[in-house]
PDB file of C-alpha atoms in Angstrom:
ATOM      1  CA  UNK T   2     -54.994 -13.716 -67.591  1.00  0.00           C
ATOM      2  CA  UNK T   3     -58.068 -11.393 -67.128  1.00  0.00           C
ATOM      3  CA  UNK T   4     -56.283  -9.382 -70.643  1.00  0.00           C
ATOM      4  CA  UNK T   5     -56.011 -12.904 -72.592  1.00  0.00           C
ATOM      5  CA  UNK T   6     -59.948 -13.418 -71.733  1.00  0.00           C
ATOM      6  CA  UNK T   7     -60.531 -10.228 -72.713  1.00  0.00           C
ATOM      7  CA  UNK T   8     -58.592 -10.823 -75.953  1.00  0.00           C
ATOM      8  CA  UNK T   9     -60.406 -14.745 -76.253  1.00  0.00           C
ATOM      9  CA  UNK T  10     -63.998 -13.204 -75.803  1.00  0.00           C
ATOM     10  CA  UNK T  11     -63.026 -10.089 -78.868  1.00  0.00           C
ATOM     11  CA  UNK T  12     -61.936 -12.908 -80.993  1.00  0.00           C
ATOM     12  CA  UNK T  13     -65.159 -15.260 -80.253  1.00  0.00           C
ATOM     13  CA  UNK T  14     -67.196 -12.054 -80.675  1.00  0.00           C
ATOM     14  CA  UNK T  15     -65.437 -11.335 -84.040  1.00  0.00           C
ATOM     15  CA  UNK T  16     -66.198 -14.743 -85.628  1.00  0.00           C
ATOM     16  CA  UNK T  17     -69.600 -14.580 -83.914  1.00  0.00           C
ATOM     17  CA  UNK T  18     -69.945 -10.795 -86.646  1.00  0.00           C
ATOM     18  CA  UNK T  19     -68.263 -12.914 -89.636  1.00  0.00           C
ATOM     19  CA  UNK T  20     -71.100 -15.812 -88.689  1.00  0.00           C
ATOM     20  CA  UNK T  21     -74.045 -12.676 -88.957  1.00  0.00           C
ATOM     21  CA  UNK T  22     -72.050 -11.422 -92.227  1.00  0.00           C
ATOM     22  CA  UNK T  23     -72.424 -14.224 -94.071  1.00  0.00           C
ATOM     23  CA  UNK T  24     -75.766 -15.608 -92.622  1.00  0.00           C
ATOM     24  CA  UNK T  25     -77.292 -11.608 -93.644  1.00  0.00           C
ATOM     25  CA  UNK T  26     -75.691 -12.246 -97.078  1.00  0.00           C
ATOM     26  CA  UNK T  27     -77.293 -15.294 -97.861  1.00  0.00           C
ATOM     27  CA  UNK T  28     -80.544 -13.568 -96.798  1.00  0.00           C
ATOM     28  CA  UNK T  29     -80.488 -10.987 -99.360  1.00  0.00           C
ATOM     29  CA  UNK T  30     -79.182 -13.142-102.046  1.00  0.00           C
ATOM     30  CA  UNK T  31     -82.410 -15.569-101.303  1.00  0.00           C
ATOM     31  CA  UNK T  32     -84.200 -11.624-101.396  1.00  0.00           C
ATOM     32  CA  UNK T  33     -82.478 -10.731-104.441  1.00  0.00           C
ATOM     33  CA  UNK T  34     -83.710 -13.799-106.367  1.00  0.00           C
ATOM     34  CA  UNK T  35     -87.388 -13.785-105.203  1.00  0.00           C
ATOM     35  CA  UNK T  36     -88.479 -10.848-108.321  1.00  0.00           C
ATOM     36  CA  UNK T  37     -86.621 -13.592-110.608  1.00  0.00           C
ATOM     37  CA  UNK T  38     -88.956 -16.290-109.371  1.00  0.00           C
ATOM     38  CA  UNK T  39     -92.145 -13.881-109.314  1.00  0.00           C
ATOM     39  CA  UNK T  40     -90.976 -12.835-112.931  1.00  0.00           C
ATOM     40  CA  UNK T  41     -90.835 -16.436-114.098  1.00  0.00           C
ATOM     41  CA  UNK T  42     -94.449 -17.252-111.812  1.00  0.00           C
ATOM     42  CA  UNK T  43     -95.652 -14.243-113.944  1.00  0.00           C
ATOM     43  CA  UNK T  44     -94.703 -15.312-117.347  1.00  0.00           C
ATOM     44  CA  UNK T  45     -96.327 -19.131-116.865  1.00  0.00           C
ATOM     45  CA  UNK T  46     -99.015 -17.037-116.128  1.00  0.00           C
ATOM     46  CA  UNK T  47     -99.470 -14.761-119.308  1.00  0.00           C
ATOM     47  CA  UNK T  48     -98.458 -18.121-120.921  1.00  0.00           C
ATOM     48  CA  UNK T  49    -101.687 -19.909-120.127  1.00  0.00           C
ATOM     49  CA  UNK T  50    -103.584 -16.890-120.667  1.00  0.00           C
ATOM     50  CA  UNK T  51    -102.679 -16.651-124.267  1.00  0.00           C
ATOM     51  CA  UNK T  52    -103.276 -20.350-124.708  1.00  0.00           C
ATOM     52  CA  UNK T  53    -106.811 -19.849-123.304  1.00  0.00           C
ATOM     53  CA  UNK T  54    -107.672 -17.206-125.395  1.00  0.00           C
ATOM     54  CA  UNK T  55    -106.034 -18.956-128.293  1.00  0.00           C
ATOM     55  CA  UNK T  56    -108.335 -21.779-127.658  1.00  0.00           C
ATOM     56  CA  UNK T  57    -111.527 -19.998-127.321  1.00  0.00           C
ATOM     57  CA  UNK T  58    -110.524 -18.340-130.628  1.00  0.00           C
ATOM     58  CA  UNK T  59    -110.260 -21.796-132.625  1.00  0.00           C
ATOM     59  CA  UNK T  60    -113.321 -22.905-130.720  1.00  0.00           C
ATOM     60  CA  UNK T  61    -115.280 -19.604-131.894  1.00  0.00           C
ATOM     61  CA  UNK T  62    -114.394 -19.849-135.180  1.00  0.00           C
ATOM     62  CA  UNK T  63    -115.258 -23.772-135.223  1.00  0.00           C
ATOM     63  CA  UNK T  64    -118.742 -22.721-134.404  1.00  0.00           C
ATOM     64  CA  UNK T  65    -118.532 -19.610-136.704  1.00  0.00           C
ATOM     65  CA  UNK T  66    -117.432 -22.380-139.875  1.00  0.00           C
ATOM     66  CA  UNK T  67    -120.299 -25.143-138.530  1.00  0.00           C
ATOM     67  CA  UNK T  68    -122.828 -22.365-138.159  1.00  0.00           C
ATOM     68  CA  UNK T  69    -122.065 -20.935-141.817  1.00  0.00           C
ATOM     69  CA  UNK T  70    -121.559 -24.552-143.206  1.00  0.00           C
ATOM     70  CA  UNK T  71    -125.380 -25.202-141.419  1.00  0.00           C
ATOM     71  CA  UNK T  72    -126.555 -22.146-142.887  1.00  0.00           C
ATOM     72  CA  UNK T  73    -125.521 -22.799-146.744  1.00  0.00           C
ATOM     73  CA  UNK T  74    -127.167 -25.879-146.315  1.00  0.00           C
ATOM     74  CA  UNK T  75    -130.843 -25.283-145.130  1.00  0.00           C
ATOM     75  CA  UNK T  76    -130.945 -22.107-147.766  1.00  0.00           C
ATOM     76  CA  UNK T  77    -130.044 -24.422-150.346  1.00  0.00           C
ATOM     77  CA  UNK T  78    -132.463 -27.155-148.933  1.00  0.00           C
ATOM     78  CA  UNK T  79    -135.067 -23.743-148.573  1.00  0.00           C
ATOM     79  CA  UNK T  80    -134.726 -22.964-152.543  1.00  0.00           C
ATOM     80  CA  UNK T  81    -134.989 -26.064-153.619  1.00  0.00           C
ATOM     81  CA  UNK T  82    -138.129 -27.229-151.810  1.00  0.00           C
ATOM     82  CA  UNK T  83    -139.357 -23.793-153.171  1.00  0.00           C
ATOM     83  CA  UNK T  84    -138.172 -24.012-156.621  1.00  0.00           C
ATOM     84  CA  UNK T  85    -139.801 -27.639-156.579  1.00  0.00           C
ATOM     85  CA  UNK T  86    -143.262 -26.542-155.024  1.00  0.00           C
ATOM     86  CA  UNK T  87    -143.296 -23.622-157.903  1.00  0.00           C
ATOM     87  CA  UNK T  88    -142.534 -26.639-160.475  1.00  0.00           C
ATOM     88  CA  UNK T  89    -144.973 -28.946-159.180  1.00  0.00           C
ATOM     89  CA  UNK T  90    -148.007 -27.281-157.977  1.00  0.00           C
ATOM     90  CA  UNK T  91    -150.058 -30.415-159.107  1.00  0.00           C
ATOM     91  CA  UNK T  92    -148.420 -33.120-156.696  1.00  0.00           C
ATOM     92  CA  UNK T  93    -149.019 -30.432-153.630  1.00  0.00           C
ATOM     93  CA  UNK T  94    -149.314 -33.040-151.288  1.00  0.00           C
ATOM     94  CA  UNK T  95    -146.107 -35.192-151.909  1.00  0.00           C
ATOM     95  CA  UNK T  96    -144.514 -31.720-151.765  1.00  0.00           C
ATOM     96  CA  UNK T  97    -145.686 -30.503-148.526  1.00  0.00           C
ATOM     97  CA  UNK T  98    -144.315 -34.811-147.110  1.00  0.00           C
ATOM     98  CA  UNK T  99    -140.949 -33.718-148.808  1.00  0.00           C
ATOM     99  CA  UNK T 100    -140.657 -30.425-146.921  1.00  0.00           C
ATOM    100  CA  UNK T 101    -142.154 -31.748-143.683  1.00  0.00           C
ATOM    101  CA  UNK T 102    -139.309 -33.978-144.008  1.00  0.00           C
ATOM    102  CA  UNK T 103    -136.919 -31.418-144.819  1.00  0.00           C
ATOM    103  CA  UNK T 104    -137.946 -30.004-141.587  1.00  0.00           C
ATOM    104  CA  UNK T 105    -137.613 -32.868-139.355  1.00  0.00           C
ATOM    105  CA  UNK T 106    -134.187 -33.377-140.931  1.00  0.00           C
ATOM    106  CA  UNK T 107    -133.480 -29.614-139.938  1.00  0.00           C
ATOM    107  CA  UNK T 108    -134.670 -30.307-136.192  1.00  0.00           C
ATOM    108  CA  UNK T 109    -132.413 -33.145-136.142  1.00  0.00           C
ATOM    109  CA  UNK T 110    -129.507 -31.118-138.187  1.00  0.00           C
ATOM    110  CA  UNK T 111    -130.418 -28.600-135.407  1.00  0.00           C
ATOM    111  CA  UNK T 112    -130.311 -31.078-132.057  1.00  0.00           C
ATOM    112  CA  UNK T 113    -127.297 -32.171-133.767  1.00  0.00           C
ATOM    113  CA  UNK T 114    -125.646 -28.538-133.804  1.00  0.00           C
ATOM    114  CA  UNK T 115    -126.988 -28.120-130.171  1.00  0.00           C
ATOM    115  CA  UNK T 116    -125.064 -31.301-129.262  1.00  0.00           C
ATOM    116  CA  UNK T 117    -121.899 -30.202-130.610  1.00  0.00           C
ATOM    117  CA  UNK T 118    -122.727 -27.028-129.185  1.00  0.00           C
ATOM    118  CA  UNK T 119    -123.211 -28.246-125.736  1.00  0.00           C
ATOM    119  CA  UNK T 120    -119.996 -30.599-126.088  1.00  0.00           C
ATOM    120  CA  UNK T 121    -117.928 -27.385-127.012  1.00  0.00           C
ATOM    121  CA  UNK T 122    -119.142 -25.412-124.199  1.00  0.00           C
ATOM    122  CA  UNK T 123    -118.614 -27.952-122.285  1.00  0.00           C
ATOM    123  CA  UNK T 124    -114.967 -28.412-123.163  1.00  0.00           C
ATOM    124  CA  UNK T 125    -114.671 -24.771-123.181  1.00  0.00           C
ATOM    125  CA  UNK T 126    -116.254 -25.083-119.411  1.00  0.00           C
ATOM    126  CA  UNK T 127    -113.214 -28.210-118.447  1.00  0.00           C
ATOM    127  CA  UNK T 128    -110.343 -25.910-120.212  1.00  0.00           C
ATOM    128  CA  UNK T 129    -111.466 -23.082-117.739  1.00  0.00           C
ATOM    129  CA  UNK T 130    -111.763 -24.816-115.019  1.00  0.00           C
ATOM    130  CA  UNK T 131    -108.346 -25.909-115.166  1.00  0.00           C
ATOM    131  CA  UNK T 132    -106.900 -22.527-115.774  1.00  0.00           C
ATOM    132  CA  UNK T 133    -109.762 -21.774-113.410  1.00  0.00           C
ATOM    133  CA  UNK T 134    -107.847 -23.749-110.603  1.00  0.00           C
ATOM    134  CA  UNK T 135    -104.298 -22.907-111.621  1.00  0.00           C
ATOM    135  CA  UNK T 136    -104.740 -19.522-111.440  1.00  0.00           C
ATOM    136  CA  UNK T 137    -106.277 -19.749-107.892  1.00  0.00           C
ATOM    137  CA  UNK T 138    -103.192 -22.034-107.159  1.00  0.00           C
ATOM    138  CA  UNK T 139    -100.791 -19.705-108.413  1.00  0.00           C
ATOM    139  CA  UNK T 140    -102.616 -16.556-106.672  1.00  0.00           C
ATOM    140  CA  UNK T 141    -101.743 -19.019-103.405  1.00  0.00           C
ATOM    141  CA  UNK T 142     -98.217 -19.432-104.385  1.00  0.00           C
ATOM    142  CA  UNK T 143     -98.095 -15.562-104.924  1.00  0.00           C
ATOM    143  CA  UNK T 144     -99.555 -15.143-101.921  1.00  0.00           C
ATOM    144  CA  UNK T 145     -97.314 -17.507 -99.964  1.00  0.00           C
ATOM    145  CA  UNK T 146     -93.961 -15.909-101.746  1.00  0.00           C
ATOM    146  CA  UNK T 147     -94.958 -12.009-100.921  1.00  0.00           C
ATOM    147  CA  UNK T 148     -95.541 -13.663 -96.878  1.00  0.00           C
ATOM    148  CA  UNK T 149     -92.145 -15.152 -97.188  1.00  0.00           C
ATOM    149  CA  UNK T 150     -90.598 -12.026 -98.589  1.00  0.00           C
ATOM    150  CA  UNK T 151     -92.459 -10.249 -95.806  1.00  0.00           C
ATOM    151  CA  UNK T 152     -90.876 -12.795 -93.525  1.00  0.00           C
ATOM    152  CA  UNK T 153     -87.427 -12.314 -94.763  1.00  0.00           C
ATOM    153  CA  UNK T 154     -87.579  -8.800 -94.859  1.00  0.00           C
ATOM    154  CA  UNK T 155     -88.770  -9.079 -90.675  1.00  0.00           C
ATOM    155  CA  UNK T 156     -85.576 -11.263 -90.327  1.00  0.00           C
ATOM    156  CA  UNK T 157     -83.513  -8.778 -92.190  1.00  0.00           C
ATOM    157  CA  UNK T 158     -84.430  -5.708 -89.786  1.00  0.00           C
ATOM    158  CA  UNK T 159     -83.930  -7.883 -86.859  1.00  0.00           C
ATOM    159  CA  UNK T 160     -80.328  -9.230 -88.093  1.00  0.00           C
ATOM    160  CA  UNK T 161     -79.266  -5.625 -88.524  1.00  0.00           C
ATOM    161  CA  UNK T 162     -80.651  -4.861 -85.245  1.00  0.00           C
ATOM    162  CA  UNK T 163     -78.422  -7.150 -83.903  1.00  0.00           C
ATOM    163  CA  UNK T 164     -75.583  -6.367 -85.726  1.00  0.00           C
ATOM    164  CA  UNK T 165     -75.968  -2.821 -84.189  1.00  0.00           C
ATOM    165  CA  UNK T 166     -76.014  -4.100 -80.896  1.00  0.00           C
ATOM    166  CA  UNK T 167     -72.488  -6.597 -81.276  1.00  0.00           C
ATOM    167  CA  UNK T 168     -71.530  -3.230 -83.246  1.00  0.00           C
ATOM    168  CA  UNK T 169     -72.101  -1.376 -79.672  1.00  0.00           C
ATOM    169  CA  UNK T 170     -71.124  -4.200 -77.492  1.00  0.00           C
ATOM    170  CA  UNK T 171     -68.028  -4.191 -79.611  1.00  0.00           C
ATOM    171  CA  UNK T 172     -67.339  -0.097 -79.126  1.00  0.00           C
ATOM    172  CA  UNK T 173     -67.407  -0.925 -75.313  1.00  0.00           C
ATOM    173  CA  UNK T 174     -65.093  -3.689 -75.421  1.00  0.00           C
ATOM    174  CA  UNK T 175     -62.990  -1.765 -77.479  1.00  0.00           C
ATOM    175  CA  UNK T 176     -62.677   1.326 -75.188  1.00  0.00           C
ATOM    176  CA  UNK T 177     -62.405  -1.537 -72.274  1.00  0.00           C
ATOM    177  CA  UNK T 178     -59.133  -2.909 -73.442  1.00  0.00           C
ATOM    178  CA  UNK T 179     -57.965   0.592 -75.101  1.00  0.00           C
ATOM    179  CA  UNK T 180     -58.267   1.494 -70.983  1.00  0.00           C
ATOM    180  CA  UNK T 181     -56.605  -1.456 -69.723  1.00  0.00           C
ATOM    181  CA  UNK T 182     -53.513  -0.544 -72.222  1.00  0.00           C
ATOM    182  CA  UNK T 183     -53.782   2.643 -71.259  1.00  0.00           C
ATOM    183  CA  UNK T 184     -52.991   1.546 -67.580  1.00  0.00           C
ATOM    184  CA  UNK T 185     -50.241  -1.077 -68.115  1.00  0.00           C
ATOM    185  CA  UNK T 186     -48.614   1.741 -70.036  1.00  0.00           C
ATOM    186  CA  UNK T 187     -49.246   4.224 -67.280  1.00  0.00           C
ATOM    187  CA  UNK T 188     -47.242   1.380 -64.688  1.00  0.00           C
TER     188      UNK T 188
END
């Protein structure tokens, strides 16, 4: 009875190495498809980086076609209240109303322009923020994913750690029942 124990505690010991086989193989396939996930993470990432700088490009050359569009306008607002003054040197005065009000209408073409201006930065400011935040977010879930790695890569070493020791345990119990042969063949 003591040899069909002995035989009963190899075969529990056995399934017990098939359990740690397949329990260290799922660990390094989760392992394996971490640098999938990180490539993926990484790729989102680049993603919304492009779109940002795609969007501060239209937003830049918004202000570049308002500015120019602005421009064109108060030079051709400029030579005509010139070419007018030189044409009518006698009515001064109504001149010098018109171009007043020329320049009122360019302070308020001007607040205008700083309004937009404002309400682009500002939008510029909200579409930042928001990459602003995801990026912090995804810096987390980077951060998170190399401590998990990190984890599984601790629970790795100790699984093969203990797969040396059953491997030991198993040498011994091995030799133990190669020695009780050895005696029931000596008898």
């Amino acid at each position: 009875t003591g040899e069909q124990e002995d035989f009963e505690q190899a075969e529990h010991l056995g399934s017990q190495i098939e359990e740690a086989k397949l329990a260290a193989e799922i660990l390094v396939q989760q392992v394996e498809e971490l640098p999938e996930t990180l490539t993926r993470l990484e790729g989102e990432k680049d993603e919304l980086l492009k779109q940002e700088i795609e969007l501060r490009s239209a937003v830049q050359h918004e202000l570049d076609t308002l500015y120019e569009h602005h421009k064109h306008e108060v030079d051709k607002l400029v030579a005509k209240a010139t070419k007018h003054e030189h044409e009518q040197e006698s009515s001064l005065e109504s001149e010098l109303a018109r171009i007043n009000m020329t320049k009122e209408q360019m302070n308020d073409d001007m607040a205008w322009v700083q309004r937009e201006s404002d309400k682009v930065e500002e939008f510029i400011r909200g579409q930042t923020a928001e990459d602003q935040h995801e990026k912090e977010a995804l810096l987390l879930q980077k951060g998170k994913v190399a401590g998990e790695i990190e984890e599984l890569r601790s629970q790795l070493v100790l699984k093969e750690l203990e797969e040396k020791r059953i491997a030991k345990r198993m040498a011994s119990v091995d030799k133990n029942i190669d020695m009780l042969r050895s005696k029931f063949k000596e008898q």
